[in-house]
Coordinates of C-alpha atoms and ligand atoms in Angstrom, one line a residue:
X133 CA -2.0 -22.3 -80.4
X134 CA -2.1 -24.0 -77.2
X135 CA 1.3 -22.9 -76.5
X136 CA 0.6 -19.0 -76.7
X137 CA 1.0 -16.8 -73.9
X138 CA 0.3 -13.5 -72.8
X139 CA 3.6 -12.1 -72.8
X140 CA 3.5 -12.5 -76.6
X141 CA 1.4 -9.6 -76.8
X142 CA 3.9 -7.2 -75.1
X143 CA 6.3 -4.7 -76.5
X144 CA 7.9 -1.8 -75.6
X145 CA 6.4 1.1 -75.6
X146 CA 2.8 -0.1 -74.8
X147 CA 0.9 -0.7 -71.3
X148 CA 0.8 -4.1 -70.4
X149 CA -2.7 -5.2 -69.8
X150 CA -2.1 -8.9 -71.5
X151 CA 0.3 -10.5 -68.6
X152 CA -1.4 -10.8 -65.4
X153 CA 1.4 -10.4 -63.1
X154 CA 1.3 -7.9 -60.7
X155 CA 3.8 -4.9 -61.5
X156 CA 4.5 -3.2 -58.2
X157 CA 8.3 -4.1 -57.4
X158 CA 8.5 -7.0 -54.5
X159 CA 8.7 -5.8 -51.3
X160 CA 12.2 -5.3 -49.2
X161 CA 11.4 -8.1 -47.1
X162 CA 11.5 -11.0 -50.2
X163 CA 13.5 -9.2 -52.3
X164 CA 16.2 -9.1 -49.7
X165 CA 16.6 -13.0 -48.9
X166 CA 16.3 -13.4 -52.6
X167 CA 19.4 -11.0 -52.9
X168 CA 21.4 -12.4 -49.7
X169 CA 20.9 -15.9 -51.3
X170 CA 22.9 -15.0 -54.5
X171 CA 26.0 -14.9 -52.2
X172 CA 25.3 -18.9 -51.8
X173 CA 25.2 -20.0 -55.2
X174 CA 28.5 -22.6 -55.2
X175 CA 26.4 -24.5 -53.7
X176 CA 23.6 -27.3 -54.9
X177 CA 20.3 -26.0 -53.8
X178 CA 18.4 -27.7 -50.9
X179 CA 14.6 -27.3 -50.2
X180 CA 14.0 -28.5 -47.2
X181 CA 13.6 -25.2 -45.5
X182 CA 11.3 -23.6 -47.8
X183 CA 9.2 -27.0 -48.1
X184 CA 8.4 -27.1 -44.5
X185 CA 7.7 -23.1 -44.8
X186 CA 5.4 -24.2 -47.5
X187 CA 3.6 -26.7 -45.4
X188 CA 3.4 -25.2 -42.4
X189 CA 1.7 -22.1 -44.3
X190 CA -0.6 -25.0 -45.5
X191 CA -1.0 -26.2 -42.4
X192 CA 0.3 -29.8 -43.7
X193 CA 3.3 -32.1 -43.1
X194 CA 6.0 -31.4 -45.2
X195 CA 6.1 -34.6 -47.6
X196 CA 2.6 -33.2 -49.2
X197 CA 4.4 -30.2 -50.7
X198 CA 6.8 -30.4 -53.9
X199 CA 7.9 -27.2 -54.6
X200 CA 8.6 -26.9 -58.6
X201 CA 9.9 -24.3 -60.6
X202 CA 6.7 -22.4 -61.5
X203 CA 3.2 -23.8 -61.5
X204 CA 4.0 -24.5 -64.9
X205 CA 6.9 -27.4 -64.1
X206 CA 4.1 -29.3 -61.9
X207 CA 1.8 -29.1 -65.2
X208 CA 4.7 -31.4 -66.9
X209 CA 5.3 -33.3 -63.8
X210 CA 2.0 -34.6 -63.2
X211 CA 2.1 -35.3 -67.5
X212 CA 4.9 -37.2 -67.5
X213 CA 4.1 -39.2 -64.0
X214 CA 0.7 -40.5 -64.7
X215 CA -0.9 -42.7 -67.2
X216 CA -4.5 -42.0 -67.5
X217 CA -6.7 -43.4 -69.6
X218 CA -9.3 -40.5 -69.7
X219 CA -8.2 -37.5 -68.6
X220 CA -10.5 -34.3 -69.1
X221 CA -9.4 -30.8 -69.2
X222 CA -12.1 -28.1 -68.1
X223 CA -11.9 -25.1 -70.1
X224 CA -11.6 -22.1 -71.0
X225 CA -8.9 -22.2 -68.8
X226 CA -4.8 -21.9 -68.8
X227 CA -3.8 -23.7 -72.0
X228 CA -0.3 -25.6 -70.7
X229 CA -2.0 -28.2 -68.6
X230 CA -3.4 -29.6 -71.8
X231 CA -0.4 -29.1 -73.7
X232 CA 1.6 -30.9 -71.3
X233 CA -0.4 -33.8 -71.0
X234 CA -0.5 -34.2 -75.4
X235 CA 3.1 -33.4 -75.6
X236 CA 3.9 -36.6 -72.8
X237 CA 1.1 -38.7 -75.1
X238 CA -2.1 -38.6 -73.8
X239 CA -5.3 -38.4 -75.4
X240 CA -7.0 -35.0 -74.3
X241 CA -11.1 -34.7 -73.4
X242 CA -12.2 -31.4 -73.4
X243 CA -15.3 -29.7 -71.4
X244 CA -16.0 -26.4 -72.4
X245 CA -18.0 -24.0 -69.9
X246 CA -20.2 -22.0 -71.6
X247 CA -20.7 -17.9 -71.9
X248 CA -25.0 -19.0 -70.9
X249 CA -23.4 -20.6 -67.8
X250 CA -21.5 -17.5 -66.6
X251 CA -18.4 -20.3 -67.6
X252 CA -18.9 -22.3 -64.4
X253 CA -19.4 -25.6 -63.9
X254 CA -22.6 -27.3 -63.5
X255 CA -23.4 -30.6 -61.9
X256 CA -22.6 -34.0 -64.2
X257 CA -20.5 -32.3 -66.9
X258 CA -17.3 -34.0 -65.8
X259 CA -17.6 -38.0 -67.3
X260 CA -17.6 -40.3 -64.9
X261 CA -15.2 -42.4 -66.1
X262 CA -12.3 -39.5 -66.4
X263 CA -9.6 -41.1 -64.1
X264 CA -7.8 -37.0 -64.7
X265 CA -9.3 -33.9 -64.2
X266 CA -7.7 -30.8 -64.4
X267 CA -9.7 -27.0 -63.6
X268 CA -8.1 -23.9 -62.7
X269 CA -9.7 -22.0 -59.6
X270 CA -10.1 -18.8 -60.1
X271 CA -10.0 -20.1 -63.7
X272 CA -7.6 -18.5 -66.3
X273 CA -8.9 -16.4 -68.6
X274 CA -12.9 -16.2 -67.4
X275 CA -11.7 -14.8 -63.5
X276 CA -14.9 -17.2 -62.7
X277 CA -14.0 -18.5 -59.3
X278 CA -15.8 -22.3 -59.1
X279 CA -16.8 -23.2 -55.3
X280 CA -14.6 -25.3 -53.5
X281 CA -17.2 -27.7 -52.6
X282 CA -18.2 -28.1 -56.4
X283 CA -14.5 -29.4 -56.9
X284 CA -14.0 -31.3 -54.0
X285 CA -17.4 -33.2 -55.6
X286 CA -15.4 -33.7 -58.6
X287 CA -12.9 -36.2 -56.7
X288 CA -12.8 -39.8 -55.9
X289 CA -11.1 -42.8 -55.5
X290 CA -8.8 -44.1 -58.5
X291 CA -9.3 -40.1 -60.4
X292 CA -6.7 -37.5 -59.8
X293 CA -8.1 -34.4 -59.6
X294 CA -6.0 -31.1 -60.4
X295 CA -6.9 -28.1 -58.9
X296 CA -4.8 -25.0 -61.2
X297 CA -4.8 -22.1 -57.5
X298 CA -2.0 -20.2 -59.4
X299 CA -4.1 -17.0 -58.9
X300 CA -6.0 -18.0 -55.4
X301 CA -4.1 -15.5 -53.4
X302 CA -6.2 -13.2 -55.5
X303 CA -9.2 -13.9 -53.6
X304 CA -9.3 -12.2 -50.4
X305 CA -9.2 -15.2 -47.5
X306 CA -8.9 -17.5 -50.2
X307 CA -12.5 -19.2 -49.0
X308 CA -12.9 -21.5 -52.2
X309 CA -9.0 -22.9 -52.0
X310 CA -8.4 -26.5 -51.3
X311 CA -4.9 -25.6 -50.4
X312 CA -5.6 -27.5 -47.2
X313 CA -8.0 -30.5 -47.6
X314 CA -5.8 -33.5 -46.9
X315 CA -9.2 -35.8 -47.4
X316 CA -9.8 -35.3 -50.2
X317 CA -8.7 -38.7 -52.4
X318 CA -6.7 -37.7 -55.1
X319 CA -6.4 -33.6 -55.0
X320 CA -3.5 -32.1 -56.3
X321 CA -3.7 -28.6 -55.8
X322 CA -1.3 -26.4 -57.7
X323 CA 0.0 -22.9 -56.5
X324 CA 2.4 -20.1 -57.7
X325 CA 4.3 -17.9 -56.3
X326 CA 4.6 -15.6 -59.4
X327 CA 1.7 -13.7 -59.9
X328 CA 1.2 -11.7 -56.6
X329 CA 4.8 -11.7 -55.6
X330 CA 5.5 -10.2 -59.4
X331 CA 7.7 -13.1 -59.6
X332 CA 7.2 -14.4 -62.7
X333 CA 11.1 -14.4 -63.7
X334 CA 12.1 -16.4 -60.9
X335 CA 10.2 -19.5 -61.7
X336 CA 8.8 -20.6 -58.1
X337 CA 5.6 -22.6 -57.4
X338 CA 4.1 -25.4 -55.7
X339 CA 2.0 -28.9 -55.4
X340 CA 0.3 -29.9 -52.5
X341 CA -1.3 -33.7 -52.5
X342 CA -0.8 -36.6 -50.9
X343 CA 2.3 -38.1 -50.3
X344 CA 2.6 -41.0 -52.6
X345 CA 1.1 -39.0 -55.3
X346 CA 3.6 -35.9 -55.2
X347 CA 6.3 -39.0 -54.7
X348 CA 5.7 -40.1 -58.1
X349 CA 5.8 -36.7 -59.3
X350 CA 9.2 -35.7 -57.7
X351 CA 10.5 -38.7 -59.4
X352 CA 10.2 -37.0 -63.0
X353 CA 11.8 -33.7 -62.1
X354 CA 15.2 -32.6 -62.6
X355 CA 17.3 -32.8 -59.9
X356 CA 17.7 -29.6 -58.5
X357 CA 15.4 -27.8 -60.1
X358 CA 14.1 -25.0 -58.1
X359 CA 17.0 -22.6 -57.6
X360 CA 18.2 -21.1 -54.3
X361 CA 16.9 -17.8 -55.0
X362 CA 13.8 -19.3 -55.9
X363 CA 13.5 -21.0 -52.5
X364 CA 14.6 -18.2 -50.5
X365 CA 11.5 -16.5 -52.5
X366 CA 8.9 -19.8 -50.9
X367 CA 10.3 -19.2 -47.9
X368 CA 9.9 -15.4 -47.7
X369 CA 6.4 -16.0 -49.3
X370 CA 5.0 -18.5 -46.7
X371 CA 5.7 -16.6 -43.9
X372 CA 3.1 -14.2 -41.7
X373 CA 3.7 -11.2 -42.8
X374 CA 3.8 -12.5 -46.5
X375 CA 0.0 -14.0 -45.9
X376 CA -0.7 -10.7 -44.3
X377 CA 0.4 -8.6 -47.2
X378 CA -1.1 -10.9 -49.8
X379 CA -5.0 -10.2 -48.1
X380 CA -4.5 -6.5 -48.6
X381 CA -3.1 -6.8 -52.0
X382 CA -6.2 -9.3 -52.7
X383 CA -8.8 -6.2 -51.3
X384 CA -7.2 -3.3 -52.8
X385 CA -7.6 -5.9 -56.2
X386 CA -11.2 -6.1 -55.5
X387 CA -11.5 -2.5 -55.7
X388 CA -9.3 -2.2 -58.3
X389 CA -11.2 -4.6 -60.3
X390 CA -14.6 -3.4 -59.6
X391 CA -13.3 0.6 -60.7
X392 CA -12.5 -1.5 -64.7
X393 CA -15.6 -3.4 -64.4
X394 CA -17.9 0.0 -63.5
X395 CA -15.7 1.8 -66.2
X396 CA -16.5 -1.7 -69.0
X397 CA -20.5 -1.3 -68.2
X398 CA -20.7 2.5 -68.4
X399 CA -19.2 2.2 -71.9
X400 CA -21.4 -0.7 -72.7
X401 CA -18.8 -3.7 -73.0
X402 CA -19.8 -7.1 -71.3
X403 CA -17.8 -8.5 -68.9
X404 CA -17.9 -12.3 -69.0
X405 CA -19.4 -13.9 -65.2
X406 CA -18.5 -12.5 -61.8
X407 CA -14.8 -11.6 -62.4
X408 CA -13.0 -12.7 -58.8
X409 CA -9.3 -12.8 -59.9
X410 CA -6.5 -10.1 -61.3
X411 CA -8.2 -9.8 -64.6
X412 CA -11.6 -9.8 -66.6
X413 CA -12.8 -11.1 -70.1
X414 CA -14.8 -9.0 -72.1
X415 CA -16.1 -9.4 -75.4
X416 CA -16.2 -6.8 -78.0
X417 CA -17.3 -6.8 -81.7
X418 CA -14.9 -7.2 -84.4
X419 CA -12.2 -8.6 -82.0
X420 CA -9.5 -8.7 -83.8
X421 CA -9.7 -5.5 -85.6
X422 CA -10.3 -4.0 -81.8
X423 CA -7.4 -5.1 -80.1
X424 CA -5.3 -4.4 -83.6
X425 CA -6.6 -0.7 -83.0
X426 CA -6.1 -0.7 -78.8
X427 CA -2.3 -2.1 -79.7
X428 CA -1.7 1.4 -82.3
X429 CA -2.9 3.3 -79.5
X430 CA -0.8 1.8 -76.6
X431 CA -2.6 -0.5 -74.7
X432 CA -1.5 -4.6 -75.3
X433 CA -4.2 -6.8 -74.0
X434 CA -4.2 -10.4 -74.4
X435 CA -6.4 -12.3 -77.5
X436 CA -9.0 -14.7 -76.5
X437 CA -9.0 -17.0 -79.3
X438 CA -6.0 -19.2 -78.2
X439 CA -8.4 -20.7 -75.3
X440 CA -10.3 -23.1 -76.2
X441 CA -14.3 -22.2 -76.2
X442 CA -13.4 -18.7 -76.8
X443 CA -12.6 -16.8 -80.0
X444 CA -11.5 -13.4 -81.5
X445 CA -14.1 -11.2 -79.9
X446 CA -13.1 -12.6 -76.6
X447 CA -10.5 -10.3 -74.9
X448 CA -8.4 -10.2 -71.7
X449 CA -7.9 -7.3 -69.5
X450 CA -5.3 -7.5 -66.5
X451 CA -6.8 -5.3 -63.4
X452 CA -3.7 -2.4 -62.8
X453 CA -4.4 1.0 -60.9
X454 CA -7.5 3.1 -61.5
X455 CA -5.8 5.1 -64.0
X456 CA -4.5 3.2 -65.9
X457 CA -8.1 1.4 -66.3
X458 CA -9.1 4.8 -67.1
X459 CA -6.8 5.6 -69.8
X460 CA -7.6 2.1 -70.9
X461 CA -11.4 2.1 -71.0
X462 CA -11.5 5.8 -72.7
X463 CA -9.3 4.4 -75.4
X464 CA -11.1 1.1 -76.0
X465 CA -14.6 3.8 -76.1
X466 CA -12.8 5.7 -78.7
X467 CA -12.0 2.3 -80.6
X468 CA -15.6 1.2 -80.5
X469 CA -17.0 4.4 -81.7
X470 CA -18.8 5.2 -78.4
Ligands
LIG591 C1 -3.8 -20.2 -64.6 C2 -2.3 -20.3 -64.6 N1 -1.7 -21.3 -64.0 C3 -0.3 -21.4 -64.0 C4 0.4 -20.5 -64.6 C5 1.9 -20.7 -64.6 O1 2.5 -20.0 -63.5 P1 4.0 -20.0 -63.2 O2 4.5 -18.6 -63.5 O3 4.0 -20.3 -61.7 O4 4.6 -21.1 -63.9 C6 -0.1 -19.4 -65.3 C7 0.7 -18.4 -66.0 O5 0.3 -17.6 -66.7 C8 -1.5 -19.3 -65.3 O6 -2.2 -18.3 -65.9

């Protein structure tokens, strides 16, 4: 079930509470190069330009960015490029990292954060030896966001250690990203441009590492495989205004976030940690049967049970407007008996 997603859980007709991609329409300012690039199509894509926007948004040279098509091509890339001998995947957490790395051959070590732990890392969980590590931050599905200085602990000499950030720009300021430590031995850190930017059809992310590293990875990846709309998207995305916008979208979030969480507690469901990202886990009795019920009534969230170290009580909420949490907590009340 590794390979289960939440746009499985969609269908027409109900709200969408299971993908966690933001739904407000682009703005005019990305759509539009997108659009003007489609006139320049004949011709073989080049990234330079939106590879140096990239970096300078980074504040890095441009041979420390790869831009990929989604976050999820780098999770192949860095598969099929390295050959570790113990590589460890943190979870809960987004399920293709692991998949990649099994379906390219490798033998998989899993630590599980646990519900006691608020599902964030402690000290000495990661084994020593693991010459991989892979953690999203904010993690995918728990919203826990880890502290960068926990994960820059994690690396070292001779281990790769990759850092998921497709949902950082969630996080107002971004102050636990490692989007710009160049010193750190090692880091990959992994962005996308999909969430946010409600580009998720598109296909555009990023890896940002060092040099030789992101070398080796480019080396596996098809030529050409970020389109030119896609790269008029990274370019639009890495400028000012873009980082501008993507702060105030991050704060209204908070709010957003915090009107479901006060809505969850006042009808007595738990919410799993200190939710910092675009969505929150929950956990209700009787999962399955619960989000059977929420599904006849309208609402689609997403199942926990295809992350590992969760199961069928666990349940995902994506954070959307006020009402719509509203709507959405009064009928998950109703479900519950309460
Ligand atoms: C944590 C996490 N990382 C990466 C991805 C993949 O993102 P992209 O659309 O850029 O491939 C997802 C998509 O759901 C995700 O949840």
């Amino acid at each position: 079930m590794l390979r289960f997603h939440g746009d499985r859980e969609v269908a027409p007709g109900l709200v969408d509470l299971a993908v966690n991609v933001r739904q407000e329409a682009p703005p005019a300012w990305l759509m539009g190069p997108v659009t003007a690039s489609l006139a320049h199509l004949g011709a073989y894509p080049d990234p330079a330009e939106a590879t140096a926007a990239i970096a300078a948004r980074h504040g890095r040279p441009p041979e420390e960015v790869l831009l990929t098509s989604g976050a999820a091509q780098a999770f192949v890339l860095v598969a099929q490029a390295l050959r570790p001998e113990r590589a460890v995947v943190v979870h809960p957490q987004f399920t293709e990292p692991e998949a990649a790395l099994v379906t390219a051959g490798h033998a998989v070590e899993r630590v599980v954060l646990r519900e006691s732990d608020g599902f964030r890392l402690r000290g000495g969980q990661i084994p020593e030896t693991a010459d991989l590590v892979v953690i999203g931050n904010p993690t995918n599905p728990t919203s826990v966001l880890h502290e960068a200085t926990d994960l820059a602990r994690l690396t070292r000499p001779g281990r790769v250690t990759v850092v998921d950030e497709a949902f950082a720009d969630t996080v107002p300021g971004e102050p636990e990203s490692l989007a710009g430590a160049r010193d750190l031995p090692g880091l990959l850190v992994i962005r996308s441009l999909t969430k946010t930017w409600g580009l998720a059809g598109l296909r555009i992310g990023y890896v940002l590492g060092p040099a030789p590293l992101l070398d080796r990875l480019h080396e596996h990846a098809p030529l050409w495989s970020v389109s030119t709309p896609a790269l008029a998207a990274a370019i639009a995305c890495a400028s000012e205004r873009a980082v501008h916008t993507e702060r105030e979208i991050a704060v209204r979030l908070v709010a957003d976030r915090a009107h479901l969480v006060a809505a969850l507690e006042r009808a007595g469901v738990p919410v799993a940690g200190r939710p910092a990202s675009s969505f929150v886990l929950i956990r209700v009795d009787d999962g399955e049967r619960v989000r059977a019920a929420l599904r006849e009534r309208g609402f689609a969230v997403r199942r926990g049970e295809t992350f590992p170290g969760l199961g069928q009580d666990w349940l995902r909420i994506a954070v959307r407007d006020t009402a719509t949490s509203d709507a959405f907590v009064a009928v998950l009340s109703e479900v519950l008996g309460r």
